[in-house]
Structures are given as C-alpha cells and as structure tokens.
DNA sequence: AACCGGGCCAACCGCACCCAG
DNA sequence: ACTGGGTGCGGTTGGCCCGGT
C-alpha cells in the first residue's frame, strides 16, 4: 500500500525488452498526458524505466501508424538514399519524410545498406576485373540498385531553408511528410498531467519540426565536390536519380520521370554511368570517402 | 542436421540542446 | 548568467532469425 516511491525503488531501472504490460502502461500514460513528461512515468512509479527509455519505446514501437515489420519499399529506399545525400546522417530529419518510419528505422536501414555495400565492394573484383562477377553481387543486393528513380525534394539553394523542405510536394506522390499526422490516432483524453503551455494533445507532440535549413549547395554541388561519380553510383542517389540510368537497374521507362514538379535543373544529369563500366570503375577505397560523410550543413 | 555468416531489429548509451527556475 | 532536468538525436551493440553450406 505504499504509494511513495523511495529513491531505492526509483533507482531500480529496468532495462531490456519491453513487456506487453509495460507497453500498456506507457500507452495509457500517453493517452492521458500526451507524449511528454516521460520522466514522470518513472517518478510516479508507473514503470521502472527511464524517461528516455519510455520515449524511445513510444516513438519507435507504440506510436500509431508506424509501419512496424514492414520492409522499406523501393520508394522509401530512394527517399532515404536521396535525403541521406542531402542531409547526411540526420535520421530524424529524414524520417520526417517517411510517414510511419522512425529515425531508428531509417538508421537501421541505412546501416544495413552500408554493411551490404561494404561487403559488395569487398567481394567485388579489382577495377580490372570483368563485370560479370559483379553482376552476381548486384543480384544479391537488389535493394542497392534496383531502386526506381526518386525525385527528391530539391533543397534548392535558396536561402529560405524553411520553405525549401516544407515543400514536400516535390517528394513523392503518396504521402504527407510530417509527423503530426501520426498523432491523430489517439483521441485526446483528460489531461491529468502537468499542463503544458498549450493543451497536450498528441497532435501537439512533435509539432512540425522546423524544416531543415537548406544545404549551402545542392546535391549536384556535393557531387562535384566529391568528384567521385562512383560514390553516387553505388549509393544510388547521386544528386539526381538520373545517375541510376543503368539499363539493368532501371526499367527504361521510369528513369526520366524527373517528376519535373520540383523544377530541378535538368542539366544535372550530366553524369551517366555507362553500364559496362559500372563495376569496373569501383574504386576500392570508396568507403574511405563514404564513411566520414558529414552532414551537408557541415560542409 | 548442424554450423556459420549476414541481415534485421530493438534497445541502450552518450552527447547536445533547450528551457525553466 | 548559471545550473540542472528533460528531451532529442545519432552511434553502437547484442540478440534473434534465416538462408546457405
């Protein structure tokens, strides 16, 4: 019958996999209080988890509309690839473009992809080798190359960073891009928790993050700076999807899609890999350039 | 059938930032 | 102006699963 929590009790921090009961408690809390006050969950003795842990669990697994257990679609892959090239490892930012995906999802997807690419590159023959063998490895990692073209939101180098990314219309046909849409699933219940300055509706949580500032240059600039076409060839994003114009990669009809709507500079398709030189041109030290890829904003 | 390696995923950790007191 | 708590984010790790040998 003890309602007070001693510091010892509070000190017991549970780690590891979450149980269903814990999830239920957490969901209840969010319904009641909104997705905030994470630390109060523990201080109230509801769960022996840290606030961080609770938040993470909510964000990554319990939030409504998550695409749990759903593999990344080809389009999502392209979005990630493209945006990673523009934002760098800003997973949370990238995730805002992928409804139902979390930063963790994106991060995991990317790291898997990196590993896969690393393996492909390692097992790929030196540049002098014939491409045939390489094609086998390509087949083994379809996600790497068989990604239909994607028209990324062009973060035009306009100084208006906010609006540049807030125009997701350029991104993909299907979806809205901001988190807030995900929080409409829970009807707001009574708020017995600390009242925030504004009603703690779930829709308020993560109200639209300020769109990222534009990179100082667009992807093509980045590309030019790296001066390594193969980087983009392998990572499948290259400032423009046009770089993926490998006959065996894309069905011919798709590539030009250039969704046009984003007003991209059509001259960006300057670099087109020749199919028969693709693997030939793999630089063995390619990952030396890839690894330290900083966020564009840091360049 | 057993073993092994790779892929995937959930969760933790540390750092940075923000904001209220 | 300073400080501490809360939160967000990116990196990393460990475990499970699955397919290939």
mmCIF file of C-alpha atoms (C1' of nucleotides) in Angstrom:
data_model
loop_
_atom_site.group_PDB
_atom_site.id
_atom_site.type_symbol
_atom_site.label_atom_id
_atom_site.label_comp_id
_atom_site.label_asym_id
_atom_site.label_seq_id
_atom_site.Cartn_x
_atom_site.Cartn_y
_atom_site.Cartn_z
ATOM 1 C CA UNK A 1 0.000 0.000 0.000
ATOM 2 C CA UNK A 2 2.834 2.121 -0.418
ATOM 3 C CA UNK A 3 2.334 4.908 -2.784
ATOM 4 C CA UNK A 4 5.501 6.734 -2.120
ATOM 5 C CA UNK A 5 8.474 5.684 -4.067
ATOM 6 C CA UNK A 6 11.700 5.549 -2.259
ATOM 7 C CA UNK A 7 14.778 6.582 -4.059
ATOM 8 C CA UNK A 8 15.838 2.996 -3.978
ATOM 9 C CA UNK A 9 12.763 1.971 -5.811
ATOM 10 C CA UNK A 10 13.228 4.726 -8.253
ATOM 11 C CA UNK A 11 16.776 3.633 -8.570
ATOM 12 C CA UNK A 12 15.828 0.265 -9.926
ATOM 13 C CA UNK A 13 15.897 0.931 -13.570
ATOM 14 C CA UNK A 14 14.614 -1.815 -15.714
ATOM 15 C CA UNK A 15 16.298 -2.435 -18.992
ATOM 16 C CA UNK A 16 15.894 -4.836 -21.817
ATOM 17 C CA UNK A 17 12.916 -5.899 -23.849
ATOM 18 C CA UNK A 18 9.590 -4.399 -23.039
ATOM 19 C CA UNK A 19 6.714 -6.484 -21.783
ATOM 20 C CA UNK A 20 3.189 -6.092 -23.015
ATOM 21 C CA UNK A 21 2.092 -4.827 -19.646
ATOM 22 C CA UNK A 22 4.707 -2.138 -19.748
ATOM 23 C CA UNK A 23 3.575 -1.133 -23.175
ATOM 24 C CA UNK A 24 0.039 -0.853 -21.940
ATOM 25 C CA UNK A 25 1.082 1.350 -19.080
ATOM 26 C CA UNK A 26 3.029 3.536 -21.415
ATOM 27 C CA UNK A 27 0.192 3.813 -23.872
ATOM 28 C CA UNK A 28 -2.128 4.717 -21.059
ATOM 29 C CA UNK A 29 0.209 7.413 -19.965
ATOM 30 C CA UNK A 30 0.405 8.870 -23.424
ATOM 31 C CA UNK A 31 -3.302 8.781 -23.861
ATOM 32 C CA UNK A 32 -3.666 10.570 -20.622
ATOM 33 C CA UNK A 33 -0.850 13.034 -20.717
ATOM 34 C CA UNK A 34 0.297 13.135 -24.251
ATOM 35 C CA UNK A 35 3.659 12.092 -25.457
ATOM 36 C CA UNK A 36 5.556 14.124 -22.966
ATOM 37 C CA UNK A 37 6.607 14.097 -19.360
ATOM 38 C CA UNK A 38 8.439 10.898 -19.913
ATOM 39 C CA UNK A 39 10.366 11.146 -16.742
ATOM 40 C CA UNK A 40 7.196 11.406 -14.734
ATOM 41 C CA UNK A 41 6.345 7.883 -15.747
ATOM 42 C CA UNK A 42 9.081 6.655 -13.542
ATOM 43 C CA UNK A 43 8.766 9.222 -10.835
ATOM 44 C CA UNK A 44 5.140 8.251 -10.450
ATOM 45 C CA UNK A 45 6.148 4.663 -10.200
ATOM 46 C CA UNK A 46 4.218 3.646 -13.253
ATOM 47 C CA UNK A 47 7.208 1.981 -14.791
ATOM 48 C CA UNK A 48 10.716 1.283 -13.725
ATOM 49 C CA UNK A 49 12.015 2.678 -16.957
ATOM 50 C CA UNK A 50 13.850 5.850 -17.595
ATOM 51 C CA UNK A 51 12.082 8.608 -19.371
ATOM 52 C CA UNK A 52 14.383 8.143 -22.253
ATOM 53 C CA UNK A 53 13.548 4.525 -22.493
ATOM 54 C CA UNK A 54 9.846 5.274 -22.402
ATOM 55 C CA UNK A 55 10.109 7.899 -25.059
ATOM 56 C CA UNK A 56 12.122 5.618 -27.251
ATOM 57 C CA UNK A 57 9.654 2.815 -26.845
ATOM 58 C CA UNK A 58 6.799 5.087 -27.724
ATOM 59 C CA UNK A 59 8.467 6.698 -30.653
ATOM 60 C CA UNK A 60 9.828 3.537 -32.143
ATOM 61 C CA UNK A 61 7.184 0.953 -31.401
ATOM 62 C CA UNK A 62 3.977 2.176 -29.867
ATOM 63 C CA UNK A 63 3.214 5.296 -31.766
ATOM 64 C CA UNK A 64 0.201 4.953 -34.004
ATOM 65 C CA UNK A 65 0.601 4.499 -37.717
ATOM 66 C CA UNK A 66 4.037 3.032 -37.524
ATOM 67 C CA UNK A 67 4.975 0.651 -40.244
ATOM 68 C CA UNK A 68 6.278 -1.934 -37.868
ATOM 69 C CA UNK A 69 7.583 -5.002 -39.545
ATOM 70 C CA UNK A 70 7.056 -3.572 -42.977
ATOM 71 C CA UNK A 71 10.070 -3.557 -45.148
ATOM 72 C CA UNK A 72 11.185 -0.382 -46.793
ATOM 73 C CA UNK A 73 9.539 -0.010 -50.128
ATOM 74 C CA UNK A 74 11.581 0.854 -53.147
ATOM 75 C CA UNK A 75 10.319 4.353 -52.983
ATOM 76 C CA UNK A 76 11.170 4.691 -49.342
ATOM 77 C CA UNK A 77 14.606 3.419 -50.091
ATOM 78 C CA UNK A 78 15.053 6.029 -52.710
ATOM 79 C CA UNK A 79 13.863 8.703 -50.402
ATOM 80 C CA UNK A 80 16.325 7.653 -47.758
ATOM 81 C CA UNK A 81 19.128 7.446 -50.208
ATOM 82 C CA UNK A 82 18.394 10.773 -51.663
ATOM 83 C CA UNK A 83 17.881 12.548 -48.412
ATOM 84 C CA UNK A 84 20.908 10.967 -46.830
ATOM 85 C CA UNK A 85 22.881 12.509 -49.589
ATOM 86 C CA UNK A 86 21.404 15.861 -48.821
ATOM 87 C CA UNK A 87 21.189 15.844 -45.070
ATOM 88 C CA UNK A 88 23.848 13.384 -44.105
ATOM 89 C CA UNK A 89 23.094 11.158 -41.165
ATOM 90 C CA UNK A 90 20.230 13.244 -39.948
ATOM 91 C CA UNK A 91 17.984 10.294 -39.448
ATOM 92 C CA UNK A 92 15.310 12.082 -37.549
ATOM 93 C CA UNK A 93 15.078 14.668 -40.244
ATOM 94 C CA UNK A 94 15.000 12.076 -42.948
ATOM 95 C CA UNK A 95 12.355 10.152 -41.079
ATOM 96 C CA UNK A 96 10.061 13.124 -41.220
ATOM 97 C CA UNK A 97 9.793 12.465 -44.913
ATOM 98 C CA UNK A 98 8.774 8.894 -44.357
ATOM 99 C CA UNK A 99 5.403 8.515 -42.753
ATOM 100 C CA UNK A 100 5.353 5.608 -40.404
ATOM 101 C CA UNK A 101 9.102 5.365 -40.202
ATOM 102 C CA UNK A 102 11.227 6.315 -37.278
ATOM 103 C CA UNK A 103 14.713 7.619 -37.162
ATOM 104 C CA UNK A 104 15.707 4.266 -35.814
ATOM 105 C CA UNK A 105 14.157 2.569 -38.796
ATOM 106 C CA UNK A 106 15.986 4.794 -41.166
ATOM 107 C CA UNK A 107 19.201 4.420 -39.271
ATOM 108 C CA UNK A 108 18.954 0.667 -39.222
ATOM 109 C CA UNK A 109 18.043 0.571 -42.846
ATOM 110 C CA UNK A 110 20.991 2.692 -43.767
ATOM 111 C CA UNK A 111 23.479 0.805 -41.691
ATOM 112 C CA UNK A 112 22.294 -2.466 -43.136
ATOM 113 C CA UNK A 113 22.687 -0.989 -46.527
ATOM 114 C CA UNK A 114 26.141 0.253 -45.716
ATOM 115 C CA UNK A 115 27.223 -3.128 -44.496
ATOM 116 C CA UNK A 116 25.813 -4.730 -47.549
ATOM 117 C CA UNK A 117 27.569 -2.282 -49.773
ATOM 118 C CA UNK A 118 30.788 -2.763 -47.918
ATOM 119 C CA UNK A 119 30.548 -6.450 -48.479
ATOM 120 C CA UNK A 120 29.719 -5.994 -52.097
ATOM 121 C CA UNK A 121 32.672 -3.753 -52.526
ATOM 122 C CA UNK A 122 34.988 -6.025 -50.669
ATOM 123 C CA UNK A 123 33.968 -9.004 -52.645
ATOM 124 C CA UNK A 124 33.931 -7.072 -55.821
ATOM 125 C CA UNK A 125 36.932 -7.601 -58.033
ATOM 126 C CA UNK A 126 39.563 -5.002 -58.614
ATOM 127 C CA UNK A 127 38.735 -2.481 -61.295
ATOM 128 C CA UNK A 128 40.382 -4.540 -63.947
ATOM 129 C CA UNK A 129 38.101 -7.473 -63.438
ATOM 130 C CA UNK A 130 35.334 -8.146 -65.845
ATOM 131 C CA UNK A 131 31.917 -7.024 -64.737
ATOM 132 C CA UNK A 132 30.265 -10.400 -64.873
ATOM 133 C CA UNK A 133 31.147 -11.390 -61.369
ATOM 134 C CA UNK A 134 29.989 -8.108 -60.112
ATOM 135 C CA UNK A 135 26.616 -8.625 -61.515
ATOM 136 C CA UNK A 136 26.210 -11.541 -59.265
ATOM 137 C CA UNK A 137 26.812 -9.428 -56.276
ATOM 138 C CA UNK A 138 24.427 -6.907 -57.586
ATOM 139 C CA UNK A 139 21.801 -9.516 -57.763
ATOM 140 C CA UNK A 140 22.447 -10.347 -54.187
ATOM 141 C CA UNK A 141 21.647 -6.894 -53.078
ATOM 142 C CA UNK A 142 18.776 -5.735 -55.139
ATOM 143 C CA UNK A 143 17.886 -3.000 -52.779
ATOM 144 C CA UNK A 144 21.058 -1.275 -53.628
ATOM 145 C CA UNK A 145 20.470 -0.766 -57.241
ATOM 146 C CA UNK A 146 17.048 -1.802 -58.234
ATOM 147 C CA UNK A 147 15.553 1.273 -56.886
ATOM 148 C CA UNK A 148 13.318 3.172 -59.138
ATOM 149 C CA UNK A 149 14.147 6.768 -59.569
ATOM 150 C CA UNK A 150 13.092 9.133 -56.942
ATOM 151 C CA UNK A 151 12.524 12.788 -57.219
ATOM 152 C CA UNK A 152 13.816 14.170 -54.027
ATOM 153 C CA UNK A 153 12.633 17.371 -52.606
ATOM 154 C CA UNK A 154 15.061 19.737 -54.064
ATOM 155 C CA UNK A 155 16.530 21.759 -51.319
ATOM 156 C CA UNK A 156 17.128 24.497 -53.654
ATOM 157 C CA UNK A 157 19.998 26.536 -52.580
ATOM 158 C CA UNK A 158 17.655 29.329 -51.871
ATOM 159 C CA UNK A 159 18.291 30.850 -48.516
ATOM 160 C CA UNK A 160 14.806 30.091 -47.486
ATOM 161 C CA UNK A 161 15.668 26.846 -45.867
ATOM 162 C CA UNK A 162 12.412 26.522 -44.099
ATOM 163 C CA UNK A 163 10.316 26.586 -47.141
ATOM 164 C CA UNK A 164 12.660 24.586 -49.182
ATOM 165 C CA UNK A 165 11.944 21.494 -47.262
ATOM 166 C CA UNK A 166 8.469 22.353 -46.347
ATOM 167 C CA UNK A 167 7.586 21.746 -49.891
ATOM 168 C CA UNK A 168 7.380 18.030 -49.716
ATOM 169 C CA UNK A 169 5.137 18.156 -52.665
ATOM 170 C CA UNK A 170 8.243 17.595 -54.606
ATOM 171 C CA UNK A 171 8.998 14.435 -52.802
ATOM 172 C CA UNK A 172 6.666 11.669 -53.554
ATOM 173 C CA UNK A 173 3.252 11.194 -54.779
ATOM 174 C CA UNK A 174 1.838 9.354 -51.919
ATOM 175 C CA UNK A 175 2.178 10.927 -48.650
ATOM 176 C CA UNK A 176 2.204 13.620 -46.164
ATOM 177 C CA UNK A 177 5.542 14.117 -44.674
ATOM 178 C CA UNK A 178 5.324 15.344 -41.204
ATOM 179 C CA UNK A 179 4.962 13.510 -38.029
ATOM 180 C CA UNK A 180 1.924 15.278 -36.868
ATOM 181 C CA UNK A 181 -0.318 13.249 -38.993
ATOM 182 C CA UNK A 182 0.599 10.281 -36.926
ATOM 183 C CA UNK A 183 -0.754 11.688 -33.760
ATOM 184 C CA UNK A 184 -4.289 11.961 -34.766
ATOM 185 C CA UNK A 185 -4.955 8.374 -33.972
ATOM 186 C CA UNK A 186 -5.477 8.879 -30.303
ATOM 187 C CA UNK A 187 -8.396 10.894 -29.258
ATOM 188 C CA UNK A 188 -7.389 13.293 -26.610
ATOM 189 C CA UNK A 189 -8.388 12.188 -23.185
ATOM 190 C CA UNK A 190 -8.466 14.012 -19.966
ATOM 191 C CA UNK A 191 -5.250 15.653 -19.045
ATOM 192 C CA UNK A 192 -4.344 14.833 -15.572
ATOM 193 C CA UNK A 193 -0.734 15.533 -16.049
ATOM 194 C CA UNK A 194 1.119 18.722 -15.835
ATOM 195 C CA UNK A 195 -0.435 21.122 -18.160
ATOM 196 C CA UNK A 196 1.942 22.323 -20.726
ATOM 197 C CA UNK A 197 1.603 25.827 -22.013
ATOM 198 C CA UNK A 198 -0.846 24.517 -24.537
ATOM 199 C CA UNK A 199 -3.217 21.596 -24.497
ATOM 200 C CA UNK A 200 -1.203 18.430 -24.523
ATOM 201 C CA UNK A 201 -2.893 16.910 -27.424
ATOM 202 C CA UNK A 202 -0.996 14.257 -29.186
ATOM 203 C CA UNK A 203 -1.100 16.354 -32.212
ATOM 204 C CA UNK A 204 0.970 18.862 -30.429
ATOM 205 C CA UNK A 205 3.681 16.428 -29.781
ATOM 206 C CA UNK A 206 6.377 16.937 -32.233
ATOM 207 C CA UNK A 207 4.517 19.664 -33.853
ATOM 208 C CA UNK A 208 6.010 20.090 -37.208
ATOM 209 C CA UNK A 209 9.694 20.413 -36.712
ATOM 210 C CA UNK A 210 11.136 23.423 -38.285
ATOM 211 C CA UNK A 211 12.177 22.364 -41.697
ATOM 212 C CA UNK A 212 15.834 21.940 -42.075
ATOM 213 C CA UNK A 213 17.888 24.719 -43.407
ATOM 214 C CA UNK A 214 18.985 24.198 -46.925
ATOM 215 C CA UNK A 215 22.371 22.842 -47.545
ATOM 216 C CA UNK A 216 24.648 25.505 -48.812
ATOM 217 C CA UNK A 217 24.567 23.807 -52.147
ATOM 218 C CA UNK A 218 22.507 21.174 -53.701
ATOM 219 C CA UNK A 219 23.421 17.610 -54.244
ATOM 220 C CA UNK A 220 24.957 18.270 -57.537
ATOM 221 C CA UNK A 221 27.364 20.600 -55.869
ATOM 222 C CA UNK A 222 28.184 17.974 -53.355
ATOM 223 C CA UNK A 223 28.697 15.583 -56.132
ATOM 224 C CA UNK A 224 31.022 17.902 -57.859
ATOM 225 C CA UNK A 225 32.999 18.407 -54.727
ATOM 226 C CA UNK A 226 33.405 14.761 -54.114
ATOM 227 C CA UNK A 227 34.349 14.365 -57.679
ATOM 228 C CA UNK A 228 33.696 10.705 -57.426
ATOM 229 C CA UNK A 229 30.824 9.607 -59.557
ATOM 230 C CA UNK A 230 31.102 6.133 -58.192
ATOM 231 C CA UNK A 231 30.099 7.274 -54.809
ATOM 232 C CA UNK A 232 26.709 8.178 -56.053
ATOM 233 C CA UNK A 233 26.557 5.353 -58.443
ATOM 234 C CA UNK A 234 26.900 2.879 -55.657
ATOM 235 C CA UNK A 235 24.803 4.716 -53.190
ATOM 236 C CA UNK A 236 22.219 5.133 -55.772
ATOM 237 C CA UNK A 237 21.357 8.661 -55.057
ATOM 238 C CA UNK A 238 23.671 10.907 -56.906
ATOM 239 C CA UNK A 239 22.254 14.366 -56.835
ATOM 240 C CA UNK A 240 19.789 13.173 -59.337
ATOM 241 C CA UNK A 241 18.222 9.890 -59.900
ATOM 242 C CA UNK A 242 19.386 10.114 -63.419
ATOM 243 C CA UNK A 243 22.642 8.730 -62.310
ATOM 244 C CA UNK A 244 20.999 5.449 -61.923
ATOM 245 C CA UNK A 245 20.367 5.054 -65.538
ATOM 246 C CA UNK A 246 21.870 1.642 -65.729
ATOM 247 C CA UNK A 247 19.879 -0.415 -68.108
ATOM 248 C CA UNK A 248 19.955 -3.316 -65.742
ATOM 249 C CA UNK A 249 18.981 -1.188 -62.897
ATOM 250 C CA UNK A 250 16.004 0.635 -64.057
ATOM 251 C CA UNK A 251 13.348 -0.198 -66.476
ATOM 252 C CA UNK A 252 13.860 2.286 -69.200
ATOM 253 C CA UNK A 253 10.524 3.976 -68.880
ATOM 254 C CA UNK A 254 10.927 5.059 -65.330
ATOM 255 C CA UNK A 255 14.096 6.863 -65.241
ATOM 256 C CA UNK A 256 13.178 10.031 -66.883
ATOM 257 C CA UNK A 257 10.285 10.568 -64.617
ATOM 258 C CA UNK A 258 12.047 13.605 -63.314
ATOM 259 C CA UNK A 259 8.777 14.390 -61.701
ATOM 260 C CA UNK A 260 9.592 17.700 -63.064
ATOM 261 C CA UNK A 261 7.466 19.306 -60.479
ATOM 262 C CA UNK A 262 10.370 20.243 -58.362
ATOM 263 C CA UNK A 263 11.828 22.296 -61.059
ATOM 264 C CA UNK A 264 15.070 20.505 -60.876
ATOM 265 C CA UNK A 265 17.825 21.547 -63.068
ATOM 266 C CA UNK A 266 17.636 19.112 -65.872
ATOM 267 C CA UNK A 267 21.247 19.670 -66.633
ATOM 268 C CA UNK A 268 22.031 17.688 -63.568
ATOM 269 C CA UNK A 269 22.019 14.513 -65.491
ATOM 270 C CA UNK A 270 25.446 15.310 -66.690
ATOM 271 C CA UNK A 271 26.884 12.174 -65.200
ATOM 272 C CA UNK A 272 25.541 8.969 -66.507
ATOM 273 C CA UNK A 273 27.331 5.790 -65.783
ATOM 274 C CA UNK A 274 27.921 3.503 -68.593
ATOM 275 C CA UNK A 275 26.554 0.140 -67.736
ATOM 276 C CA UNK A 276 29.572 -1.777 -68.742
ATOM 277 C CA UNK A 277 31.898 0.351 -66.763
ATOM 278 C CA UNK A 278 29.916 0.490 -63.651
ATOM 279 C CA UNK A 279 31.612 -2.169 -61.630
ATOM 280 C CA UNK A 280 34.805 -1.660 -63.453
ATOM 281 C CA UNK A 281 35.010 1.734 -62.011
ATOM 282 C CA UNK A 282 34.502 0.756 -58.431
ATOM 283 C CA UNK A 283 37.243 2.376 -56.503
ATOM 284 C CA UNK A 284 38.416 0.031 -53.846
ATOM 285 C CA UNK A 285 38.769 2.808 -51.378
ATOM 286 C CA UNK A 286 35.355 4.074 -51.999
ATOM 287 C CA UNK A 287 34.279 3.745 -48.447
ATOM 288 C CA UNK A 288 37.095 5.903 -47.377
ATOM 289 C CA UNK A 289 35.093 8.671 -48.821
ATOM 290 C CA UNK A 290 31.808 7.421 -47.704
ATOM 291 C CA UNK A 291 32.467 6.879 -44.068
ATOM 292 C CA UNK A 292 33.153 10.389 -42.992
ATOM 293 C CA UNK A 293 30.351 11.804 -44.978
ATOM 294 C CA UNK A 294 29.314 14.706 -42.876
ATOM 295 C CA UNK A 295 26.026 16.398 -42.945
ATOM 296 C CA UNK A 296 25.859 18.719 -45.858
ATOM 297 C CA UNK A 297 25.293 21.538 -43.498
ATOM 298 C CA UNK A 298 28.733 20.970 -42.148
ATOM 299 C CA UNK A 299 30.403 21.226 -45.469
ATOM 300 C "C1'" DA B 1 21.142 -31.892 -39.303
ATOM 301 C "C1'" DA B 2 24.407 -28.795 -37.667
ATOM 302 C "C1'" DC B 3 27.014 -24.869 -38.251
ATOM 303 C "C1'" DC B 4 28.035 -20.325 -39.805
ATOM 304 C "C1'" DG B 5 27.537 -15.782 -41.524
ATOM 305 C "C1'" DG B 6 24.690 -11.997 -42.610
ATOM 306 C "C1'" DG B 7 20.576 -9.221 -42.013
ATOM 307 C "C1'" DC B 8 17.457 -7.111 -39.224
ATOM 308 C "C1'" DC B 9 15.781 -5.003 -35.249
ATOM 309 C "C1'" DA B 10 15.209 -3.344 -30.517
ATOM 310 C "C1'" DA B 11 17.288 -1.060 -27.094
ATOM 311 C "C1'" DC B 12 20.985 1.370 -24.660
ATOM 312 C "C1'" DC B 13 24.460 4.997 -24.272
ATOM 313 C "C1'" DG B 14 26.483 9.410 -24.612
ATOM 314 C "C1'" DC B 15 26.263 13.934 -26.178
ATOM 315 C "C1'" DA B 16 23.937 18.222 -27.299
ATOM 316 C "C1'" DC B 17 20.359 21.320 -26.903
ATOM 317 C "C1'" DC B 18 16.558 23.698 -24.658
ATOM 318 C "C1'" DC B 19 14.252 25.749 -21.039
ATOM 319 C "C1'" DA B 20 12.587 26.711 -16.546
ATOM 320 C "C1'" DG B 21 13.983 28.038 -12.051
ATOM 321 C "C1'" DA C 1 24.158 34.407 -16.066
ATOM 322 C "C1'" DC C 2 24.169 29.922 -14.358
ATOM 323 C "C1'" DT C 3 22.562 25.316 -13.464
ATOM 324 C "C1'" DG C 4 20.080 21.122 -13.645
ATOM 325 C "C1'" DG C 5 16.464 18.386 -15.543
ATOM 326 C "C1'" DG C 6 14.165 16.895 -19.593
ATOM 327 C "C1'" DT C 7 14.270 15.760 -24.221
ATOM 328 C "C1'" DG C 8 16.009 14.689 -28.844
ATOM 329 C "C1'" DC C 9 19.288 12.618 -31.741
ATOM 330 C "C1'" DG C 10 22.975 9.791 -33.640
ATOM 331 C "C1'" DG C 11 26.011 5.924 -32.800
ATOM 332 C "C1'" DT C 12 26.580 1.414 -31.192
ATOM 333 C "C1'" DT C 13 25.637 -3.119 -29.546
ATOM 334 C "C1'" DG C 14 23.590 -7.507 -28.704
ATOM 335 C "C1'" DG C 15 20.270 -10.930 -29.797
ATOM 336 C "C1'" DC C 16 17.287 -13.361 -32.831
ATOM 337 C "C1'" DC C 17 16.158 -15.208 -37.286
ATOM 338 C "C1'" DC C 18 17.020 -17.025 -41.694
ATOM 339 C "C1'" DG C 19 19.337 -18.790 -45.587
ATOM 340 C "C1'" DG C 20 23.360 -21.022 -47.392
ATOM 341 C "C1'" DT C 21 26.885 -24.510 -46.965
#
